[in-house]
Short mmCIF file of C-alpha atoms in Angstrom, two decimals:
data_model
loop_
_atom_site.label_atom_id
_atom_site.label_comp_id
_atom_site.label_asym_id
_atom_site.label_seq_id
_atom_site.Cartn_x
_atom_site.Cartn_y
_atom_site.Cartn_z
CA UNK A 1 4.64 96.06 -35.20
CA UNK A 2 0.96 96.12 -36.07
CA UNK A 3 -1.42 98.85 -34.91
CA UNK A 4 -2.36 96.87 -31.85
CA UNK A 5 1.33 96.38 -31.01
CA UNK A 6 2.01 100.12 -30.81
CA UNK A 7 0.17 100.18 -27.53
CA UNK A 8 3.02 99.12 -25.24
CA UNK A 9 0.81 98.92 -22.20
CA UNK A 10 -1.55 96.45 -23.86
CA UNK A 11 1.11 93.93 -25.04
CA UNK A 12 2.91 94.18 -21.68
CA UNK A 13 -0.32 93.36 -19.82
CA UNK A 14 -1.03 90.42 -22.13
CA UNK A 15 2.53 89.11 -21.70
CA UNK A 16 2.37 89.36 -17.92
CA UNK A 17 -0.97 87.56 -17.98
CA UNK A 18 0.78 84.60 -19.56
CA UNK A 19 2.70 84.10 -16.26
CA UNK A 20 -0.47 83.35 -14.28
CA UNK A 21 -0.57 79.64 -13.42
CA UNK A 22 -4.30 79.59 -13.99
CA UNK A 23 -3.81 80.81 -17.56
CA UNK A 24 -2.22 77.47 -18.51
CA UNK A 25 -0.38 78.90 -21.53
CA UNK A 26 3.07 77.49 -20.80
CA UNK A 27 5.85 77.48 -23.40
CA UNK A 28 3.67 76.74 -26.44
CA UNK A 29 1.11 79.39 -25.51
CA UNK A 30 3.80 82.03 -24.97
CA UNK A 31 5.45 81.32 -28.33
CA UNK A 32 2.05 81.38 -30.07
CA UNK A 33 1.26 84.74 -28.39
CA UNK A 34 4.48 86.28 -29.71
CA UNK A 35 3.71 85.03 -33.25
CA UNK A 36 0.25 86.66 -33.14
CA UNK A 37 1.46 89.90 -31.61
CA UNK A 38 4.29 90.50 -34.10
CA UNK A 39 2.59 88.82 -37.07
CA UNK A 40 5.73 86.68 -37.33
CA UNK A 41 6.91 83.14 -37.57
CA UNK A 42 8.33 82.23 -34.15
CA UNK A 43 10.19 79.13 -32.95
CA UNK A 44 11.95 78.10 -29.76
CA UNK A 45 15.05 75.90 -30.00
CA UNK A 46 16.72 73.88 -27.28
CA UNK A 47 20.46 73.91 -26.52
CA UNK A 48 21.25 71.69 -29.50
CA UNK A 49 19.30 73.90 -31.91
CA UNK A 50 16.37 71.45 -32.14
CA UNK A 51 12.95 73.17 -32.39
CA UNK A 52 10.79 72.51 -29.33
CA UNK A 53 7.89 74.93 -29.92
CA UNK A 54 6.41 77.14 -32.59
CA UNK A 55 7.00 77.15 -36.36
CA UNK A 56 10.48 75.67 -37.19
CA UNK A 57 12.74 78.26 -38.84
CA UNK A 58 15.86 77.62 -40.87
CA UNK A 59 18.77 79.16 -38.92
CA UNK A 60 21.73 78.23 -41.16
CA UNK A 61 24.05 81.13 -41.98
CA UNK A 62 22.54 83.14 -39.09
CA UNK A 63 24.20 84.15 -35.77
CA UNK A 64 22.13 81.51 -33.99
CA UNK A 65 25.20 79.54 -32.76
CA UNK A 66 26.79 82.67 -31.34
CA UNK A 67 23.63 83.50 -29.38
CA UNK A 68 23.29 79.91 -28.12
CA UNK A 69 26.97 79.76 -27.11
CA UNK A 70 26.61 82.94 -25.09
CA UNK A 71 29.05 85.08 -27.12
CA UNK A 72 26.17 87.50 -27.66
CA UNK A 73 22.79 87.77 -25.89
CA UNK A 74 20.71 88.77 -28.90
CA UNK A 75 21.16 89.38 -32.67
CA UNK A 76 19.33 90.72 -35.69
CA UNK A 77 19.81 89.27 -39.17
CA UNK A 78 18.50 90.11 -42.61
CA UNK A 79 18.52 87.87 -45.67
CA UNK A 80 16.40 85.80 -48.09
CA UNK A 81 13.72 88.45 -47.96
CA UNK A 82 13.13 88.18 -44.23
CA UNK A 83 14.13 89.88 -41.02
CA UNK A 84 15.19 87.72 -38.09
CA UNK A 85 15.48 88.52 -34.41
CA UNK A 86 17.36 86.01 -32.16
CA UNK A 87 17.36 86.17 -28.35
CA UNK A 88 19.00 83.77 -25.85
CA UNK A 89 16.71 82.20 -23.25
CA UNK A 90 18.74 81.54 -20.13
CA UNK A 91 18.01 78.42 -18.07
CA UNK A 92 19.34 77.45 -14.58
CA UNK A 93 22.79 75.82 -14.70
CA UNK A 94 23.80 73.25 -15.70
CA UNK A 95 21.10 73.36 -18.40
CA UNK A 96 22.19 74.96 -21.68
CA UNK A 97 20.47 78.16 -22.87
CA UNK A 98 17.71 77.95 -25.46
CA UNK A 99 17.10 80.21 -28.42
CA UNK A 100 14.01 82.28 -29.31
CA UNK A 101 13.79 83.14 -33.01
CA UNK A 102 11.22 85.42 -34.67
CA UNK A 103 11.09 86.02 -38.44
CA UNK A 104 8.90 88.32 -40.56
CA UNK A 105 8.94 90.30 -43.80
CA UNK A 106 9.19 93.73 -42.15
CA UNK A 107 12.09 95.05 -40.01
CA UNK A 108 12.05 94.75 -36.22
CA UNK A 109 11.84 98.25 -34.82
CA UNK A 110 12.73 99.11 -31.15
CA UNK A 111 9.18 98.25 -30.02
CA UNK A 112 9.07 94.85 -31.72
CA UNK A 113 12.57 94.04 -30.41
CA UNK A 114 11.42 94.85 -26.89
CA UNK A 115 8.46 92.49 -27.28
CA UNK A 116 10.85 89.67 -28.31
CA UNK A 117 13.24 90.44 -25.44
CA UNK A 118 10.47 90.57 -22.84
CA UNK A 119 8.93 87.36 -24.26
CA UNK A 120 12.33 85.65 -23.76
CA UNK A 121 12.29 86.79 -20.14
CA UNK A 122 8.77 85.38 -19.67
CA UNK A 123 9.88 82.09 -21.24
CA UNK A 124 12.76 81.94 -18.78
CA UNK A 125 10.32 82.29 -15.94
CA UNK A 126 7.96 79.69 -17.43
CA UNK A 127 10.82 77.23 -17.94
CA UNK A 128 12.09 77.80 -14.41
CA UNK A 129 8.60 77.09 -13.05
CA UNK A 130 8.22 74.01 -15.25
CA UNK A 131 11.63 72.66 -14.18
CA UNK A 132 10.87 73.42 -10.51
CA UNK A 133 7.59 71.56 -10.84
CA UNK A 134 9.38 68.65 -12.51
CA UNK A 135 12.01 68.64 -9.73
CA UNK A 136 9.25 68.63 -7.10
CA UNK A 137 7.54 65.74 -8.86
CA UNK A 138 10.83 63.78 -8.99
CA UNK A 139 11.40 64.44 -5.26
CA UNK A 140 7.85 63.37 -4.41
CA UNK A 141 8.31 60.23 -6.52
CA UNK A 142 11.66 59.48 -4.90
CA UNK A 143 10.13 59.97 -1.42
CA UNK A 144 7.24 57.68 -2.34
CA UNK A 145 9.71 55.03 -3.64
CA UNK A 146 11.69 55.29 -0.38
CA UNK A 147 8.52 54.84 1.69
CA UNK A 148 7.65 51.76 -0.37
CA UNK A 149 11.20 50.37 0.08
CA UNK A 150 10.95 50.86 3.83
CA UNK A 151 7.62 49.10 3.96
CA UNK A 152 9.00 46.16 1.92
CA UNK A 153 11.92 45.88 4.32
CA UNK A 154 9.49 45.80 7.25
CA UNK A 155 7.44 43.16 5.48
CA UNK A 156 10.49 40.83 5.35
CA UNK A 157 11.34 41.64 8.99
CA UNK A 158 14.51 43.60 8.14
CA UNK A 159 13.85 46.31 10.74
CA UNK A 160 17.51 47.32 10.99
CA UNK A 161 17.68 48.24 7.29
CA UNK A 162 14.24 49.84 7.42
CA UNK A 163 15.31 52.09 10.32
CA UNK A 164 18.56 52.97 8.52
CA UNK A 165 16.73 54.02 5.32
CA UNK A 166 14.05 55.98 7.20
CA UNK A 167 16.57 57.86 9.37
CA UNK A 168 17.83 59.92 6.44
CA UNK A 169 14.53 61.61 5.61
CA UNK A 170 12.31 60.88 8.62
CA UNK A 171 14.57 60.80 11.67
CA UNK A 172 13.09 58.89 14.60
CA UNK A 173 10.07 57.66 12.64
CA UNK A 174 10.79 54.00 13.31
CA UNK A 175 12.62 54.34 16.64
CA UNK A 176 9.81 52.40 18.30
CA UNK A 177 9.14 48.81 19.26
CA UNK A 178 5.53 48.56 18.06
CA UNK A 179 3.24 50.08 15.47
CA UNK A 180 -0.18 49.67 13.97
CA UNK A 181 -0.85 49.19 10.26
CA UNK A 182 -3.83 50.86 8.60
CA UNK A 183 -5.23 50.48 5.10
CA UNK A 184 -7.20 53.45 3.76
CA UNK A 185 -9.30 52.91 0.64
CA UNK A 186 -11.02 55.31 -1.72
CA UNK A 187 -11.09 55.22 -5.55
CA UNK A 188 -8.22 54.82 -8.00
CA UNK A 189 -8.70 58.41 -9.17
CA UNK A 190 -8.70 59.73 -5.62
CA UNK A 191 -5.77 57.61 -4.32
CA UNK A 192 -3.05 60.33 -4.67
CA UNK A 193 -5.19 62.90 -2.86
CA UNK A 194 -5.97 60.26 -0.20
CA UNK A 195 -2.24 59.65 0.32
CA UNK A 196 -1.68 63.40 0.73
CA UNK A 197 -4.52 63.57 3.23
CA UNK A 198 -3.04 60.69 5.18
CA UNK A 199 0.31 62.47 5.27
CA UNK A 200 -1.37 65.66 6.46
CA UNK A 201 -3.40 63.83 9.12
CA UNK A 202 -0.40 62.06 10.54
CA UNK A 203 1.93 65.08 10.14
CA UNK A 204 4.91 63.02 8.97
CA UNK A 205 4.63 60.85 12.11
CA UNK A 206 3.68 57.78 10.06
CA UNK A 207 4.90 55.82 7.02
CA UNK A 208 2.40 56.49 4.23
CA UNK A 209 2.69 54.24 1.14
CA UNK A 210 0.58 54.00 -1.98
CA UNK A 211 -0.27 50.32 -2.04
CA UNK A 212 1.65 48.57 -4.84
CA UNK A 213 -0.91 45.70 -5.03
CA UNK A 214 -4.33 47.41 -4.70
CA UNK A 215 -4.67 50.65 -6.70
CA UNK A 216 -7.43 52.29 -4.57
CA UNK A 217 -5.52 51.71 -1.31
CA UNK A 218 -2.94 53.48 0.87
CA UNK A 219 -0.96 51.60 3.57
CA UNK A 220 -0.02 53.55 6.70
CA UNK A 221 2.37 52.27 9.38
CA UNK A 222 1.62 54.34 12.46
CA UNK A 223 4.10 54.24 15.37
CA UNK A 224 2.71 57.32 17.08
CA UNK A 225 -0.51 57.25 19.14
CA UNK A 226 -1.35 60.90 18.41
CA UNK A 227 -1.03 60.32 14.68
CA UNK A 228 -3.11 57.17 15.15
CA UNK A 229 -6.06 59.13 16.57
CA UNK A 230 -5.88 61.77 13.79
CA UNK A 231 -5.84 59.09 11.11
CA UNK A 232 -8.90 57.33 12.54
CA UNK A 233 -10.81 60.61 12.22
CA UNK A 234 -10.04 60.86 8.50
CA UNK A 235 -12.97 58.91 7.00
CA UNK A 236 -15.48 61.20 8.72
CA UNK A 237 -14.07 64.13 6.68
CA UNK A 238 -13.78 62.16 3.42
CA UNK A 239 -16.97 60.67 1.91
CA UNK A 240 -16.31 57.37 0.19
CA UNK A 241 -13.17 56.62 2.26
CA UNK A 242 -12.78 53.44 4.37
CA UNK A 243 -10.15 52.65 7.00
CA UNK A 244 -9.12 49.32 8.51
CA UNK A 245 -6.47 48.99 11.25
CA UNK A 246 -4.52 46.35 13.10
CA UNK A 247 -3.75 45.97 16.78
CA UNK A 248 -0.20 47.05 17.77
CA UNK A 249 2.57 44.68 16.68
CA UNK A 250 6.34 44.62 16.82
CA UNK A 251 7.84 46.21 13.72
CA UNK A 252 9.12 42.77 12.68
CA UNK A 253 5.51 41.59 12.51
CA UNK A 254 4.39 44.26 10.01
CA UNK A 255 3.26 41.55 7.58
CA UNK A 256 0.91 40.18 10.27
CA UNK A 257 -0.38 43.67 11.10
CA UNK A 258 -1.03 44.23 7.39
CA UNK A 259 -3.13 41.08 7.19
CA UNK A 260 -5.17 42.29 10.22
CA UNK A 261 -5.69 45.68 8.62
CA UNK A 262 -6.95 44.04 5.40
CA UNK A 263 -9.42 41.98 7.48
CA UNK A 264 -10.59 45.10 9.33
CA UNK A 265 -10.99 47.00 6.03
CA UNK A 266 -13.48 44.37 4.89
CA UNK A 267 -15.50 45.08 8.04
CA UNK A 268 -15.14 48.87 7.62
CA UNK A 269 -16.86 48.72 4.22
CA UNK A 270 -20.07 47.82 6.01
CA UNK A 271 -19.61 49.87 9.18
CA UNK A 272 -21.58 53.12 9.62
CA UNK A 273 -18.52 55.24 10.25
CA UNK A 274 -16.49 53.42 7.60
CA UNK A 275 -13.74 52.62 10.11
CA UNK A 276 -12.83 49.37 11.81
CA UNK A 277 -9.96 48.06 13.93
CA UNK A 278 -9.10 44.39 14.02
CA UNK A 279 -10.77 42.65 16.99
CA UNK A 280 -8.58 40.27 18.95
CA UNK A 281 -11.20 37.59 19.23
CA UNK A 282 -10.53 34.19 20.75
CA UNK A 283 -8.14 32.52 18.28
CA UNK A 284 -7.85 28.75 18.23
CA UNK A 285 -4.19 28.87 19.28
CA UNK A 286 -5.15 30.51 22.54
CA UNK A 287 -7.25 27.46 23.42
CA UNK A 288 -4.40 24.97 22.88
CA UNK A 289 -1.88 23.82 25.46
CA UNK A 290 0.82 26.55 25.06
CA UNK A 291 3.73 24.21 25.71
CA UNK A 292 2.48 21.60 23.27
CA UNK A 293 1.78 24.27 20.65
CA UNK A 294 5.19 25.77 21.13
CA UNK A 295 6.89 22.37 20.84
CA UNK A 296 4.92 21.45 17.70
CA UNK A 297 5.53 24.83 16.01
CA UNK A 298 9.26 24.75 16.79
CA UNK A 299 9.53 21.22 15.47
CA UNK A 300 7.57 21.96 12.27
CA UNK A 301 9.62 25.10 11.51
CA UNK A 302 12.99 23.81 12.70
CA UNK A 303 14.33 23.21 9.16
CA UNK A 304 14.05 26.97 8.61
CA UNK A 305 16.19 27.65 11.68
CA UNK A 306 19.22 26.16 10.01
CA UNK A 307 19.14 28.91 7.31
CA UNK A 308 20.97 32.24 7.60
CA UNK A 309 18.81 34.72 9.52
CA UNK A 310 18.11 37.02 6.57
CA UNK A 311 17.13 34.06 4.34
CA UNK A 312 14.88 32.62 7.01
CA UNK A 313 13.19 36.01 7.58
CA UNK A 314 12.64 36.45 3.84
CA UNK A 315 11.13 32.99 3.45
CA UNK A 316 8.93 33.33 6.51
CA UNK A 317 7.63 36.81 5.60
CA UNK A 318 6.93 35.77 2.02
CA UNK A 319 5.11 32.64 3.17
CA UNK A 320 3.13 34.58 5.70
CA UNK A 321 1.91 36.99 3.00
CA UNK A 322 1.40 34.14 0.50
CA UNK A 323 -0.91 32.42 2.93
CA UNK A 324 -2.84 35.60 3.59
CA UNK A 325 -3.16 36.78 0.01
CA UNK A 326 -2.72 35.64 -3.59
CA UNK A 327 0.80 35.26 -4.95
CA UNK A 328 0.25 38.28 -7.23
CA UNK A 329 -0.78 40.56 -4.35
CA UNK A 330 2.04 39.31 -2.11
CA UNK A 331 4.55 39.88 -4.89
CA UNK A 332 3.45 43.45 -5.47
CA UNK A 333 3.63 44.24 -1.75
CA UNK A 334 7.15 42.79 -1.47
CA UNK A 335 8.35 44.27 -4.74
CA UNK A 336 9.28 40.92 -6.31
CA UNK A 337 7.76 38.75 -9.07
CA UNK A 338 5.01 36.31 -8.37
CA UNK A 339 7.38 33.56 -9.51
CA UNK A 340 9.73 34.64 -6.73
CA UNK A 341 6.87 34.36 -4.23
CA UNK A 342 6.01 30.91 -5.53
CA UNK A 343 9.69 29.81 -5.49
CA UNK A 344 10.15 30.94 -1.86
CA UNK A 345 6.96 29.18 -0.72
CA UNK A 346 7.92 26.03 -2.63
CA UNK A 347 11.29 26.15 -0.79
CA UNK A 348 9.49 26.34 2.57
CA UNK A 349 7.12 23.59 1.43
CA UNK A 350 10.13 21.42 0.61
CA UNK A 351 12.10 22.21 3.75
CA UNK A 352 9.33 21.50 6.24
CA UNK A 353 7.73 18.72 4.21
CA UNK A 354 4.23 20.01 3.69
CA UNK A 355 1.79 20.31 0.79
CA UNK A 356 0.54 23.85 0.41
CA UNK A 357 -2.03 22.79 -2.15
CA UNK A 358 -3.90 21.32 0.80
CA UNK A 359 -6.07 23.71 2.81
CA UNK A 360 -5.57 21.83 6.08
CA UNK A 361 -1.78 21.98 5.62
CA UNK A 362 -1.95 25.69 4.87
CA UNK A 363 -4.04 26.22 8.00
CA UNK A 364 -1.53 24.26 10.07
CA UNK A 365 1.43 26.24 8.71
CA UNK A 366 -0.45 29.52 9.30
CA UNK A 367 -0.98 28.42 12.93
CA UNK A 368 2.71 27.60 13.36
CA UNK A 369 3.90 30.90 11.86
CA UNK A 370 1.44 32.87 14.03
CA UNK A 371 2.83 31.25 17.15
CA UNK A 372 6.50 30.95 16.27
CA UNK A 373 7.75 33.87 18.40
CA UNK A 374 5.74 33.22 21.53
CA UNK A 375 7.94 33.16 24.72
CA UNK A 376 6.96 29.73 26.04
CA UNK A 377 9.21 27.19 27.81
CA UNK A 378 10.29 24.20 25.62
CA UNK A 379 8.34 20.98 25.93
CA UNK A 380 8.60 17.46 24.43
CA UNK A 381 7.53 17.28 20.74
CA UNK A 382 3.78 17.20 20.04
CA UNK A 383 1.71 16.46 16.99
CA UNK A 384 -1.04 18.53 15.42
CA UNK A 385 -3.50 15.83 16.46
CA UNK A 386 -2.42 16.29 20.11
CA UNK A 387 -3.06 20.03 19.88
CA UNK A 388 -6.57 19.65 18.47
CA UNK A 389 -7.84 17.53 21.37
CA UNK A 390 -7.82 20.36 23.92
CA UNK A 391 -11.30 20.50 25.57
CA UNK A 392 -11.66 24.28 25.25
CA UNK A 393 -10.66 24.05 21.60
CA UNK A 394 -13.22 21.33 20.91
CA UNK A 395 -15.96 23.44 22.58
CA UNK A 396 -14.99 26.45 20.49
CA UNK A 397 -15.00 24.47 17.20
CA UNK A 398 -18.36 22.80 17.80
CA UNK A 399 -19.93 26.08 18.91
CA UNK A 400 -18.59 27.93 15.87
CA UNK A 401 -19.77 25.43 13.28
CA UNK A 402 -23.11 24.85 15.06
CA UNK A 403 -24.06 28.37 13.96
CA UNK A 404 -24.52 26.95 10.45
CA UNK A 405 -27.09 24.31 11.52
CA UNK A 406 -29.96 26.80 11.64
CA UNK A 407 -29.89 27.36 7.91
CA UNK A 408 -32.10 24.85 6.02
CA UNK A 409 -29.76 24.87 3.02
CA UNK A 410 -27.19 22.68 4.80
CA UNK A 411 -24.47 25.28 4.69
CA UNK A 412 -22.38 23.13 6.99
CA UNK A 413 -22.41 20.20 4.58
CA UNK A 414 -21.53 22.44 1.63
CA UNK A 415 -18.70 24.12 3.56
CA UNK A 416 -17.31 20.74 4.63
CA UNK A 417 -17.27 19.47 1.03
CA UNK A 418 -15.76 22.78 -0.23
CA UNK A 419 -12.92 22.56 2.29
CA UNK A 420 -12.31 18.91 1.43
CA UNK A 421 -12.11 19.97 -2.25
CA UNK A 422 -9.40 22.53 -1.35
CA UNK A 423 -11.75 25.44 -1.91
CA UNK A 424 -12.63 24.33 -5.44
CA UNK A 425 -16.35 24.96 -6.06
CA UNK A 426 -16.50 22.70 -9.14
CA UNK A 427 -15.06 19.64 -7.33
CA UNK A 428 -17.27 20.31 -4.28
CA UNK A 429 -20.35 20.57 -6.59
CA UNK A 430 -19.50 17.21 -8.19
CA UNK A 431 -19.26 15.57 -4.79
CA UNK A 432 -22.56 17.04 -3.64
CA UNK A 433 -24.47 16.78 -6.93
CA UNK A 434 -25.33 20.47 -7.06
CA UNK A 435 -24.31 23.45 -9.24
CA UNK A 436 -20.91 25.17 -8.55
CA UNK A 437 -22.70 28.50 -8.23
CA UNK A 438 -24.81 27.02 -5.46
CA UNK A 439 -21.61 26.02 -3.65
CA UNK A 440 -20.27 29.55 -3.91
CA UNK A 441 -23.56 31.00 -2.70
CA UNK A 442 -23.59 28.69 0.30
CA UNK A 443 -19.97 29.53 1.22
CA UNK A 444 -20.71 33.21 0.84
CA UNK A 445 -23.79 32.85 3.02
CA UNK A 446 -21.66 31.14 5.71
CA UNK A 447 -19.36 34.17 5.98
CA UNK A 448 -21.71 36.47 7.98
CA UNK A 449 -22.89 33.52 10.13
CA UNK A 450 -19.30 32.61 11.08
CA UNK A 451 -18.21 36.28 11.00
CA UNK A 452 -15.21 35.26 8.89
CA UNK A 453 -14.09 35.72 5.29
CA UNK A 454 -13.99 32.41 3.48
CA UNK A 455 -13.68 33.16 -0.22
CA UNK A 456 -10.34 34.91 0.23
CA UNK A 457 -7.20 33.34 1.65
CA UNK A 458 -6.14 34.37 5.16
CA UNK A 459 -6.52 33.79 8.86
CA UNK A 460 -10.33 33.72 8.82
CA UNK A 461 -10.40 30.82 6.39
CA UNK A 462 -7.68 28.90 8.25
CA UNK A 463 -9.54 29.26 11.56
CA UNK A 464 -12.63 27.65 10.01
CA UNK A 465 -10.45 24.90 8.49
CA UNK A 466 -9.00 24.25 11.95
CA UNK A 467 -12.47 24.06 13.39
CA UNK A 468 -13.32 21.32 10.87
CA UNK A 469 -10.14 19.46 11.78
CA UNK A 470 -11.09 19.58 15.48
CA UNK A 471 -14.60 18.25 14.91
CA UNK A 472 -13.37 15.60 12.49
CA UNK A 473 -15.37 17.03 9.55
CA UNK A 474 -12.09 17.30 7.62
CA UNK A 475 -9.19 14.82 7.92
CA UNK A 476 -5.91 15.94 9.50
CA UNK A 477 -2.96 16.68 7.21
CA UNK A 478 -1.29 13.37 6.52
CA UNK A 479 2.39 12.74 7.33
CA UNK A 480 4.34 14.50 4.62
CA UNK A 481 2.05 17.52 4.87
CA UNK A 482 1.93 19.40 8.20
CA UNK A 483 3.60 16.71 10.29
CA UNK A 484 6.92 16.27 8.43
CA UNK A 485 8.04 14.18 5.46
CA UNK A 486 8.12 14.83 1.75
CA UNK A 487 5.92 17.50 0.16
CA UNK A 488 2.75 16.10 -1.36
CA UNK A 489 2.20 18.33 -4.38
CA UNK A 490 2.46 21.74 -5.99
CA UNK A 491 1.73 24.97 -4.19
CA UNK A 492 -1.83 25.96 -5.07
CA UNK A 493 -2.25 29.76 -5.42
#
């Protein structure tokens, strides 16, 4: 040992200091400390003899194998002008022991041997901590994957499987009929901490999932009213955090609730307390004759009823998300490829004979899917045209679109042309003789006037399209689109 090493108290204090988590030395730092303290070459080898830290040392013709195999706990060896000290580093079973080797040109006295032995003990503690941390990370990752799997099952209406998966780790979590869905948003860098804060706020009484589609977002399915109140209070304690929530829905309608939460989140970004809950405003379907609407929706979706239940649920849930969001976002939420989303929607398109490249047809299908589970008595078949003649609906549509008339820029005319062009600003600009950017600006300006998002797919856009169908500003979907027949073209997403 060197002069500084003769002070046993000092090296022991330094060695113990390496165990402090705040020190951040770890395996490499501990091995480097031993090399400095003993003025030696030091290396750490795994169970196969492969160096993992320090300065690699040749161990041929030494007792290294005997130490690794456990026949002896430590050994000294002299040869080739060097002195070698070998100590086994025990790891929790079933992991194989590792080997700590120190070599120098002067013999290892009792003090130096003690330093090597105690360093091996410290390495054992460091490795145990590291492995425990790795195990905890694996468990956290597995729990996060399970939460995502449960959410994806709920999204495709497989509530039985979702409850079965949840029961193992979170007993009783989904033993409810209804739940709200919230979306919390912060920054990408803050998302993991946001998820932990959501878990803490809901106290394991909610399903908290890191959104697979939008990196800054966390999705929370809240079946408990107490957890619901605690979650709503979260943004007030977290600057830069926004929260949008749905109204209560049956678990099988989680996809619908998610769409409402996304709509509410857009409002929350401009709300003073950064929180918003979806408002159940007067939807067009509530102004239609319920029996006619039910008959029309059942007739339009009847080809799906001939499919096995799980296939029908999968197609309906995928189509619902595909109408609310882009194919890429829907795919990430469901845990499938975007080609799978497109294939499922094209199958629905083919089965019911519609053209989902047409905005009016998409709006009609969205209306049918939103109504499909309503408990209304059967009635004779009706057409979409029949539904859109209801007096209350006509009053709603004319009142809604009349809001645009006050703007001198003819927002209404631009919006009409944009919808007729299937939401394509370039084609609408050609029809109007203006610049595409002007079209986009007019559509964007119409959003706050109508209090609806238009430049993103979803229920807001489809309500405005329906309003144009009611007033006659946009033609009804032709036969072969939303009224039966052969599909008219590719799915546009």
